[in-house]
Coordinates of C-alpha atoms and ligand atoms in Angstrom, one line a residue:
M612 CA 0.0 0.0 0.0
A613 CA 0.9 3.7 0.1
E614 CA 4.2 4.8 1.6
A615 CA 4.0 6.9 4.7
I616 CA 4.5 10.6 4.5
T617 CA 5.6 11.5 8.0
A618 CA 5.5 15.3 8.1
P619 CA 2.5 17.3 6.9
H620 CA 2.9 19.7 4.0
P621 CA 3.0 23.3 5.3
L622 CA 0.1 24.2 3.0
A623 CA -2.1 21.3 4.1
P624 CA -5.0 22.0 6.4
E625 CA -4.7 20.8 9.9
W626 CA -7.2 17.9 9.6
L627 CA -5.4 16.3 6.6
R628 CA -3.3 13.7 8.1
P629 CA 0.0 12.8 6.3
L630 CA -1.0 9.6 4.5
T631 CA -0.2 6.6 6.5
D632 CA -2.8 4.1 5.5
S633 CA -4.7 4.8 2.4
A634 CA -6.7 1.5 2.9
A635 CA -8.1 2.8 6.1
L636 CA -9.1 6.1 4.5
E637 CA -10.8 4.1 1.7
R638 CA -12.7 2.0 4.2
Q639 CA -14.0 5.1 6.0
L640 CA -15.2 7.0 2.9
L641 CA -16.0 4.5 0.1
P642 CA -19.2 2.4 -0.1
A643 CA -19.2 -0.6 2.2
D644 CA -18.8 -3.0 -0.7
A645 CA -15.7 -1.3 -2.2
H646 CA -12.3 -3.0 -2.2
R647 CA -9.1 -3.2 -4.3
D648 CA -8.5 -6.2 -6.6
P649 CA -5.1 -7.9 -6.8
E650 CA -4.0 -5.5 -9.5
G651 CA -4.8 -2.6 -7.2
R652 CA -7.9 -1.5 -9.1
L653 CA -10.8 -0.1 -7.1
V654 CA -13.8 -2.4 -7.3
L655 CA -17.3 -0.9 -6.6
G656 CA -20.3 -3.3 -6.3
G657 CA -18.2 -6.0 -7.8
V658 CA -17.2 -4.1 -10.9
D659 CA -13.7 -2.6 -11.3
V660 CA -13.4 1.1 -12.1
V661 CA -11.3 0.5 -15.2
S662 CA -14.1 -1.4 -16.8
L663 CA -16.7 1.1 -15.6
A664 CA -14.7 3.9 -17.2
A665 CA -14.1 2.0 -20.4
Q666 CA -17.8 1.1 -20.7
H667 CA -19.5 4.3 -19.6
G668 CA -16.8 7.0 -20.0
T669 CA -15.8 9.7 -17.5
P670 CA -16.7 11.7 -15.6
L671 CA -19.0 9.0 -14.2
Y672 CA -21.2 8.9 -11.2
V673 CA -21.2 5.4 -9.7
I674 CA -23.8 4.4 -7.0
S675 CA -23.6 1.2 -5.0
E676 CA -27.1 -0.1 -4.8
A677 CA -26.3 -2.4 -1.9
D678 CA -24.8 0.5 0.1
F679 CA -27.8 2.7 -0.5
R680 CA -30.2 -0.1 0.5
A681 CA -28.1 -0.9 3.6
R682 CA -28.2 2.7 4.8
A683 CA -32.0 3.0 4.1
R684 CA -32.5 -0.2 6.2
A685 CA -30.2 1.0 9.0
F686 CA -32.1 4.3 9.4
R687 CA -35.5 2.6 9.3
R688 CA -34.5 0.0 11.8
A689 CA -32.7 2.4 14.2
F690 CA -35.6 4.8 14.4
A691 CA -38.3 2.0 14.6
E692 CA -36.4 0.4 17.5
A693 CA -35.7 3.7 19.3
F694 CA -39.4 4.8 19.2
A695 CA -41.0 1.4 19.8
P696 CA -43.4 0.5 21.2
E697 CA -45.2 3.9 21.6
A698 CA -44.7 5.4 18.2
E699 CA -44.1 4.3 14.6
V700 CA -41.6 6.1 12.4
D701 CA -41.7 6.9 8.7
V702 CA -38.4 7.4 7.0
F703 CA -38.8 9.7 4.0
Y704 CA -35.9 9.6 1.5
A705 CA -35.3 13.3 0.6
G706 CA -35.2 12.8 -3.2
K707 CA -33.6 16.2 -3.9
A708 CA -30.2 14.6 -2.8
F709 CA -30.4 12.3 -5.9
L710 CA -33.6 11.1 -7.5
S711 CA -34.1 8.7 -10.4
T712 CA -36.9 6.2 -11.0
H713 CA -34.7 3.4 -9.9
V714 CA -33.6 5.0 -6.7
A715 CA -37.2 5.9 -5.9
R716 CA -38.0 2.2 -6.3
W717 CA -35.1 1.1 -4.2
A718 CA -36.3 3.4 -1.4
A719 CA -39.8 2.1 -1.7
E720 CA -38.6 -1.5 -1.6
E721 CA -36.7 -0.8 1.6
G722 CA -39.9 0.4 3.2
L723 CA -39.1 4.2 2.9
C724 CA -41.4 7.0 1.8
V725 CA -40.1 9.6 -0.6
D726 CA -40.0 13.4 -0.2
T727 CA -40.1 15.6 -3.3
A728 CA -39.6 19.3 -3.6
S729 CA -41.1 20.2 -7.0
G730 CA -43.5 18.9 -9.6
G731 CA -40.6 17.3 -11.5
E732 CA -39.4 15.4 -8.5
L733 CA -43.0 14.3 -7.8
A734 CA -43.3 13.1 -11.4
L735 CA -40.0 11.0 -11.0
A736 CA -41.2 9.5 -7.7
L737 CA -44.5 8.5 -9.3
A738 CA -42.8 7.2 -12.4
G739 CA -40.6 5.1 -10.1
G740 CA -43.8 3.4 -8.8
V741 CA -43.8 4.9 -5.3
E742 CA -47.2 4.5 -3.7
P743 CA -48.7 8.1 -3.9
S744 CA -49.8 7.8 -0.2
R745 CA -46.0 7.4 0.6
I746 CA -44.9 10.6 -1.1
G747 CA -44.5 14.1 0.4
L748 CA -44.3 17.4 -1.4
H749 CA -42.2 20.3 -0.1
G750 CA -41.3 23.7 -1.4
N751 CA -41.6 27.3 -0.3
N752 CA -43.2 28.5 -3.6
K753 CA -45.3 25.6 -4.9
S754 CA -47.4 26.6 -7.9
D755 CA -51.1 25.9 -8.2
A756 CA -50.2 23.3 -10.8
E757 CA -47.9 21.5 -8.5
I758 CA -50.4 21.5 -5.7
G759 CA -53.1 20.4 -8.1
R760 CA -50.9 17.5 -9.4
A761 CA -50.2 16.4 -5.8
L762 CA -53.9 16.4 -5.0
E763 CA -54.8 14.6 -8.2
A764 CA -52.2 11.9 -7.5
G765 CA -53.4 11.5 -4.0
I766 CA -50.0 11.9 -2.3
G767 CA -49.7 11.4 1.4
R768 CA -48.7 14.8 2.6
I769 CA -48.3 18.4 1.3
I770 CA -45.9 20.3 3.6
A771 CA -47.4 23.8 3.7
D772 CA -44.8 26.5 3.9
S773 CA -46.9 29.7 4.3
L774 CA -50.3 31.1 5.1
D775 CA -50.7 32.0 1.4
E776 CA -50.1 28.4 0.4
L777 CA -52.5 27.1 3.0
E778 CA -55.2 29.2 1.5
R779 CA -54.5 28.0 -2.0
I780 CA -54.4 24.3 -0.9
E781 CA -57.8 24.8 0.7
Q782 CA -59.2 26.4 -2.5
L783 CA -57.7 23.8 -4.8
A784 CA -58.8 20.9 -2.6
A785 CA -62.3 22.3 -2.4
A786 CA -62.4 22.6 -6.2
A787 CA -61.2 19.0 -6.5
G788 CA -63.7 17.9 -3.9
V789 CA -60.9 16.2 -1.7
A790 CA -59.4 16.8 1.7
A791 CA -55.7 17.7 1.4
P792 CA -53.4 16.0 4.0
V793 CA -51.2 18.8 5.2
M794 CA -48.2 19.2 7.5
L795 CA -47.1 22.7 8.5
R796 CA -43.5 23.6 8.1
L797 CA -42.4 25.6 11.1
T798 CA -39.2 27.4 11.9
P799 CA -38.4 26.5 15.5
G800 CA -35.6 28.9 15.9
V801 CA -32.9 26.3 15.8
H802 CA -30.2 26.2 13.1
A803 CA -27.9 23.3 13.2
S804 CA -24.8 22.6 11.2
T805 CA -22.1 20.0 11.9
H806 CA -21.1 20.3 15.5
E807 CA -23.2 23.2 16.8
Y808 CA -26.6 24.6 16.8
I809 CA -27.7 28.1 17.3
A810 CA -31.0 29.2 18.8
T811 CA -32.7 32.4 17.6
A812 CA -36.1 33.9 18.2
H813 CA -36.5 35.3 14.7
E814 CA -35.3 33.3 11.7
D815 CA -34.1 35.3 8.8
Q816 CA -34.9 32.8 6.0
K817 CA -37.4 32.0 3.4
F818 CA -38.7 28.7 4.7
G819 CA -41.6 27.9 7.0
L820 CA -43.8 29.6 9.6
S821 CA -42.3 31.2 12.7
L822 CA -43.2 30.1 16.2
T823 CA -42.5 33.6 17.5
P824 CA -45.4 36.0 18.0
A825 CA -45.3 39.0 15.6
S826 CA -45.4 41.4 18.5
I827 CA -44.9 41.4 22.3
E828 CA -48.5 42.4 22.8
D829 CA -49.6 39.3 20.9
A830 CA -47.7 36.9 23.1
G831 CA -50.1 35.3 25.5
R832 CA -52.9 37.6 24.5
T833 CA -55.6 35.4 23.2
T834 CA -55.7 32.3 25.4
G835 CA -54.4 32.6 28.9
G836 CA -50.6 32.3 28.5
N837 CA -50.4 30.7 25.1
P838 CA -46.8 31.5 24.2
F839 CA -47.5 30.9 20.5
A840 CA -50.5 33.2 20.2
G841 CA -50.0 35.7 17.4
S842 CA -47.3 33.7 15.7
P843 CA -47.6 32.7 12.1
A844 CA -47.3 29.1 13.2
W845 CA -50.3 29.4 15.5
T846 CA -52.3 31.3 12.9
A847 CA -51.6 28.5 10.4
V848 CA -52.7 25.8 12.9
E849 CA -56.0 27.5 13.6
R850 CA -56.7 28.2 9.9
A851 CA -55.8 24.6 8.9
L852 CA -58.0 23.2 11.7
A853 CA -60.9 25.4 10.5
A854 CA -60.4 24.7 6.8
E855 CA -63.0 22.3 5.4
H856 CA -60.8 20.7 2.8
I857 CA -57.6 20.4 4.8
E858 CA -56.8 17.5 7.0
L859 CA -54.1 18.8 9.4
R860 CA -51.7 15.8 10.0
G861 CA -49.1 17.6 12.1
L862 CA -46.0 19.7 12.3
H863 CA -42.7 19.7 10.4
C864 CA -39.3 21.2 10.8
H865 CA -36.0 20.9 9.0
I866 CA -33.2 22.6 10.9
G867 CA -30.2 22.3 8.7
S868 CA -27.8 19.9 6.9
Q869 CA -24.6 18.0 7.5
I870 CA -25.5 17.8 11.2
F871 CA -23.4 15.5 13.4
E872 CA -24.8 16.1 16.9
P873 CA -28.3 15.3 18.1
E874 CA -28.8 18.4 20.3
G875 CA -30.3 20.6 17.6
F876 CA -32.9 18.0 16.7
E877 CA -33.7 17.5 20.4
V878 CA -34.3 21.2 21.0
A879 CA -36.4 21.5 17.8
A880 CA -38.5 18.5 18.7
A881 CA -39.2 19.8 22.2
K882 CA -40.4 23.2 20.7
L883 CA -42.8 21.6 18.2
I884 CA -44.1 19.2 20.9
G885 CA -44.7 22.2 23.1
L886 CA -46.9 23.6 20.3
L887 CA -48.7 20.2 19.9
G888 CA -49.5 20.4 23.6
Q889 CA -50.8 23.9 23.2
V890 CA -53.1 22.8 20.3
R891 CA -54.5 20.1 22.6
E892 CA -55.1 22.6 25.4
V893 CA -56.8 25.2 23.3
H894 CA -58.6 23.0 20.7
G895 CA -58.8 19.7 22.5
T896 CA -57.3 17.9 19.6
E897 CA -54.0 16.0 19.3
L898 CA -52.3 16.3 15.9
P899 CA -51.1 12.8 15.1
E900 CA -47.7 13.5 13.4
L901 CA -44.4 15.1 13.9
D902 CA -41.7 15.4 11.2
L903 CA -38.2 16.2 12.3
G904 CA -36.7 16.7 8.9
G905 CA -33.3 15.6 7.5
G906 CA -29.8 16.9 7.6
H907 CA -28.0 13.9 9.1
G908 CA -24.2 14.3 8.5
I909 CA -21.8 12.1 6.5
A910 CA -18.1 11.7 6.2
Y911 CA -16.6 13.6 3.2
T912 CA -13.1 13.4 4.5
E913 CA -11.2 11.6 7.2
A914 CA -11.9 14.5 9.5
D915 CA -15.6 13.7 9.6
A916 CA -16.9 11.2 12.1
P917 CA -20.7 11.0 11.8
R918 CA -22.7 9.2 14.5
Q919 CA -24.5 5.9 13.8
P920 CA -28.2 6.3 13.1
Q921 CA -28.9 4.4 16.4
E922 CA -27.2 7.2 18.4
I923 CA -29.2 10.0 16.8
A924 CA -32.4 7.9 17.0
Q925 CA -32.0 7.1 20.7
A926 CA -31.3 10.7 21.6
L927 CA -34.3 11.9 19.6
A928 CA -36.6 9.3 21.1
G929 CA -35.5 10.4 24.6
A930 CA -36.2 14.0 23.8
V931 CA -39.6 13.3 22.2
R932 CA -40.7 11.1 25.1
S933 CA -39.9 13.6 27.8
A934 CA -41.3 16.6 25.8
S935 CA -44.5 14.7 25.1
A936 CA -44.9 13.7 28.7
K937 CA -44.4 17.4 29.7
A938 CA -46.9 18.6 27.1
G939 CA -49.4 16.0 28.2
I940 CA -49.9 14.4 24.8
A941 CA -49.4 10.9 23.4
I942 CA -46.1 10.5 21.4
P943 CA -47.0 11.4 17.8
R944 CA -46.1 9.3 14.8
I945 CA -42.6 10.4 13.8
S946 CA -41.1 11.0 10.5
I947 CA -37.5 11.9 9.4
E948 CA -36.2 12.9 6.0
P949 CA -32.6 11.9 5.4
G950 CA -31.3 12.5 1.9
R951 CA -27.5 12.9 2.1
A952 CA -27.1 10.2 4.7
L953 CA -28.6 7.6 2.5
V954 CA -27.2 8.3 -0.9
G955 CA -24.1 10.4 -0.3
P956 CA -21.7 7.7 0.9
A957 CA -23.1 5.3 -1.7
G958 CA -21.8 7.4 -4.5
V959 CA -18.4 7.8 -6.1
T960 CA -17.4 10.0 -9.0
L961 CA -14.7 8.7 -11.4
Y962 CA -12.6 11.2 -13.4
R963 CA -9.7 10.9 -15.7
V964 CA -6.5 12.9 -15.0
G965 CA -5.4 15.4 -17.7
V966 CA -3.0 18.2 -17.2
Q967 CA -0.8 18.6 -14.1
K968 CA 1.1 21.6 -12.9
D969 CA 3.4 22.3 -10.0
V970 CA 2.6 25.9 -8.9
Q971 CA 4.9 27.9 -6.7
V972 CA 3.1 29.3 -3.7
D973 CA 4.1 31.6 -0.8
G974 CA 4.2 29.5 2.4
P975 CA 3.1 30.7 5.9
A976 CA 6.7 31.7 6.8
G977 CA 7.3 33.5 3.6
E978 CA 9.1 30.5 2.1
T979 CA 8.4 29.3 -1.4
L980 CA 6.4 26.1 -1.6
S981 CA 5.0 24.0 -4.3
R982 CA 1.4 22.8 -4.8
R983 CA 0.5 20.2 -7.4
Y984 CA -2.6 21.0 -9.5
V985 CA -4.2 17.9 -11.0
A986 CA -6.9 18.7 -13.6
V987 CA -9.6 16.2 -14.3
D988 CA -12.2 15.9 -17.1
G989 CA -15.2 17.3 -15.1
G990 CA -15.4 19.8 -12.3
M991 CA -18.0 22.3 -11.0
S992 CA -20.6 21.2 -13.6
D993 CA -20.7 17.7 -12.0
N994 CA -19.9 18.7 -8.4
A995 CA -20.9 22.3 -7.5
R996 CA -20.5 21.8 -3.8
G997 CA -17.0 23.1 -3.7
V998 CA -18.1 26.3 -5.3
L999 CA -21.4 26.6 -3.4
Y1000 CA -20.3 25.5 0.1
D1001 CA -16.5 25.4 0.1
A1002 CA -17.1 21.7 0.7
D1003 CA -14.1 19.5 1.3
Y1004 CA -13.7 16.1 -0.3
S1005 CA -11.1 13.4 -0.5
A1006 CA -9.9 11.4 -3.4
V1007 CA -7.9 8.3 -4.3
L1008 CA -6.1 7.0 -7.3
A1009 CA -8.5 4.3 -8.4
G1010 CA -7.3 2.4 -11.5
R1011 CA -4.0 0.9 -10.3
Q1012 CA -1.8 0.1 -7.4
V1013 CA -1.2 3.1 -5.1
T1014 CA 2.5 3.1 -4.4
G1015 CA 5.4 5.3 -3.8
E1016 CA 5.7 8.8 -2.5
H1017 CA 2.8 11.2 -2.2
V1018 CA 2.6 14.9 -2.9
L1019 CA 0.1 17.5 -1.6
S1020 CA -2.3 18.0 -4.6
R1021 CA -5.3 20.0 -5.5
I1022 CA -7.8 18.3 -7.9
V1023 CA -9.4 20.9 -10.2
G1024 CA -11.9 20.8 -13.0
K1025 CA -11.7 22.0 -16.6
H1026 CA -14.1 25.0 -16.3
C1027 CA -13.2 28.6 -16.9
E1028 CA -13.3 29.5 -13.2
S1029 CA -10.4 29.5 -10.8
G1030 CA -12.8 28.4 -8.0
D1031 CA -13.5 25.2 -10.0
I1032 CA -12.0 22.9 -7.3
V1033 CA -13.1 19.3 -6.8
V1034 CA -10.8 18.4 -4.0
R1035 CA -9.0 21.2 -2.3
D1036 CA -6.3 19.2 -0.5
V1037 CA -5.3 15.6 -0.9
Y1038 CA -2.1 13.6 -1.0
L1039 CA -1.8 11.8 -4.3
P1040 CA 1.1 9.6 -5.6
T1041 CA 3.9 11.5 -7.3
T1042 CA 3.5 9.1 -10.1
T1043 CA -0.1 10.2 -10.9
A1044 CA -0.2 10.6 -14.7
R1045 CA -2.4 11.5 -17.6
D1046 CA -5.4 9.1 -18.0
D1047 CA -5.1 7.8 -14.4
L1048 CA -8.5 7.3 -12.9
I1049 CA -9.4 9.3 -9.8
A1050 CA -12.3 8.4 -7.5
V1051 CA -13.9 11.0 -5.3
P1052 CA -16.0 9.3 -2.5
A1053 CA -19.2 10.6 -0.9
T1054 CA -20.5 12.2 -4.1
G1055 CA -23.9 10.4 -4.2
A1056 CA -25.8 13.4 -2.8
Y1057 CA -26.2 16.9 -4.3
C1058 CA -23.7 16.3 -7.1
H1059 CA -25.8 15.0 -10.0
S1060 CA -28.8 16.8 -8.7
L1061 CA -26.9 20.1 -8.8
S1062 CA -25.2 19.4 -12.1
S1063 CA -25.2 22.0 -14.9
N1064 CA -24.0 22.5 -18.5
Y1065 CA -21.6 25.3 -17.6
N1066 CA -19.1 25.7 -20.4
C1067 CA -21.4 23.5 -22.5
L1068 CA -20.1 20.3 -20.8
T1069 CA -22.6 17.5 -21.2
R1070 CA -23.8 16.0 -17.9
P1071 CA -22.3 12.6 -16.9
A1072 CA -24.1 9.3 -16.7
V1073 CA -25.1 7.8 -13.4
V1074 CA -24.6 4.0 -13.1
A1075 CA -25.6 1.7 -10.4
V1076 CA -23.3 -1.2 -9.5
K1077 CA -24.3 -4.4 -7.7
D1078 CA -23.2 -8.0 -7.7
G1079 CA -20.6 -7.5 -10.4
A1080 CA -22.9 -5.7 -12.9
S1081 CA -23.4 -2.1 -13.8
Q1082 CA -26.7 -0.6 -14.9
V1083 CA -27.2 2.9 -16.3
L1084 CA -29.7 4.8 -14.2
I1085 CA -29.3 8.1 -16.1
R1086 CA -27.8 8.3 -19.5
R1087 CA -24.8 10.5 -20.3
E1088 CA -26.1 13.7 -22.0
T1089 CA -25.1 13.9 -25.7
E1090 CA -23.8 17.1 -27.2
E1091 CA -26.8 17.0 -29.6
Q1092 CA -29.3 16.9 -26.7
M1093 CA -27.5 19.8 -24.9
L1094 CA -27.0 22.0 -27.9
G1095 CA -30.4 21.0 -29.5
R1096 CA -32.1 23.4 -27.1
D1097 CA -30.6 26.2 -29.2
T1098 CA -33.1 26.8 -32.0
G1099 CA -30.4 27.8 -34.4
Y1100 CA -28.2 24.7 -33.8
L1101 CA -28.0 22.3 -36.7
P1102 CA -26.4 18.9 -35.7
G1103 CA -23.3 18.2 -37.7
G1104 CA -23.6 21.7 -39.3
Ligands
PLP1669 C1 -33.0 19.1 1.9 C2 -34.0 18.6 2.8 C3 -33.9 17.4 3.4 C4 -32.7 16.5 3.3 O1 -31.5 17.0 3.8 P1 -30.2 16.1 3.9 O2 -29.2 17.0 4.4 O3 -30.0 15.6 2.5 O4 -30.6 15.0 4.8 C5 -35.0 17.0 4.2 N1 -36.1 17.7 4.4 C6 -36.2 19.0 3.8 C7 -37.4 19.8 4.1 C8 -35.2 19.4 3.0 O5 -35.3 20.6 2.5

């Protein structure tokens, strides 16, 4: 295996360990069924990456079906066990992380429901054969057409994001002569990301309905000490309860993404359950459901150590039990909405190495250092997360034995943008050469779904691997398909 680098490069971030055991790193970041064959080629779902690249081209998104299914099962089991016997749990796969008809079907076969966030995602979930009653529709600006489509299909829940939308759902449901199953998306004043959460009274964001009364005079005004009186959330609850064609199922929140610690979820759950208790007190009715959203974190690099689903589930179950007891209500039926945590680690992107450059850089002590730039055949069009979120990734040489000395490298794309960075800092073998295959782990979520045609690059294919076979889930876009949208473009002209 790889030779040890003992001293970190002065330009390397603190978390990037000098490479001592690339096999351990691969075990941590690659899908569970990944390994190296005797020739040193990375094997995903029983198919080696050299054949995958030869058959399907690069860049290529590869998804391990077994890894996705195992994660789906693990979440479902962990939450079912933690909340049993009092409450059942529905796991909604957040399709925006990566949705195709096949993946929607995998999720359904593993007993998951599917969340969608637009008419297009809803169409994919339906085309994948997901039972309509097991589909949810999100979005802060749903069109009447999208709401109408959801009602017509008879989906399980529409998560209403505003008072305006609630009114339109009522009107559309009335016109269709149906009762719309609705959850209310609330902003509990908890933002969580990675290791911390912050609590605020007023949330400065576009999603959801606030729990905070609009003015101090409103607080507690209407019903003897109701702390939610006058808040958009309370108004929405009352209007939904009064609406003839809305069946109010319960409350929803989604507090962030790439969350590692359970505290933020616990605080949000307690707040929403407080509101459920208040609804019971004022209206004598217990809303049956509570949706705690997604955002469960994954490992993108060796620095990330996400918790097992059991740990998050146990912590949440504890918080929900004690808050429900305090609020005097039965524990509601729970739902969660993991996206990234199910499909992120199941995905790997394969690239081919092109041009390399050693660039002189001023070091922290004024010395002159060198950084190797390794350009690959994709970039920000297939993985926008570096540009959007400054996201860190890791990478490994995938098509052959990893031997010899390593050098601090930066993997960049081929776009006309200096921020077009795929992997900011990684140690790669000094022997890395043109046409070598590079695998970037943890790219199953928010890579294909955020992909673009920037610089008129065609979007890569997505293939699933399982038991030694690969299957195309989404075809590689052809130049003709891409340029054919231009009304003056003549193929071959
Ligand atoms: C994005 C989103 C999710 C999924 O988030 P992940 O970080 O992928 O788990 C779940 N619920 C809602 C409402 C979302 O917007």
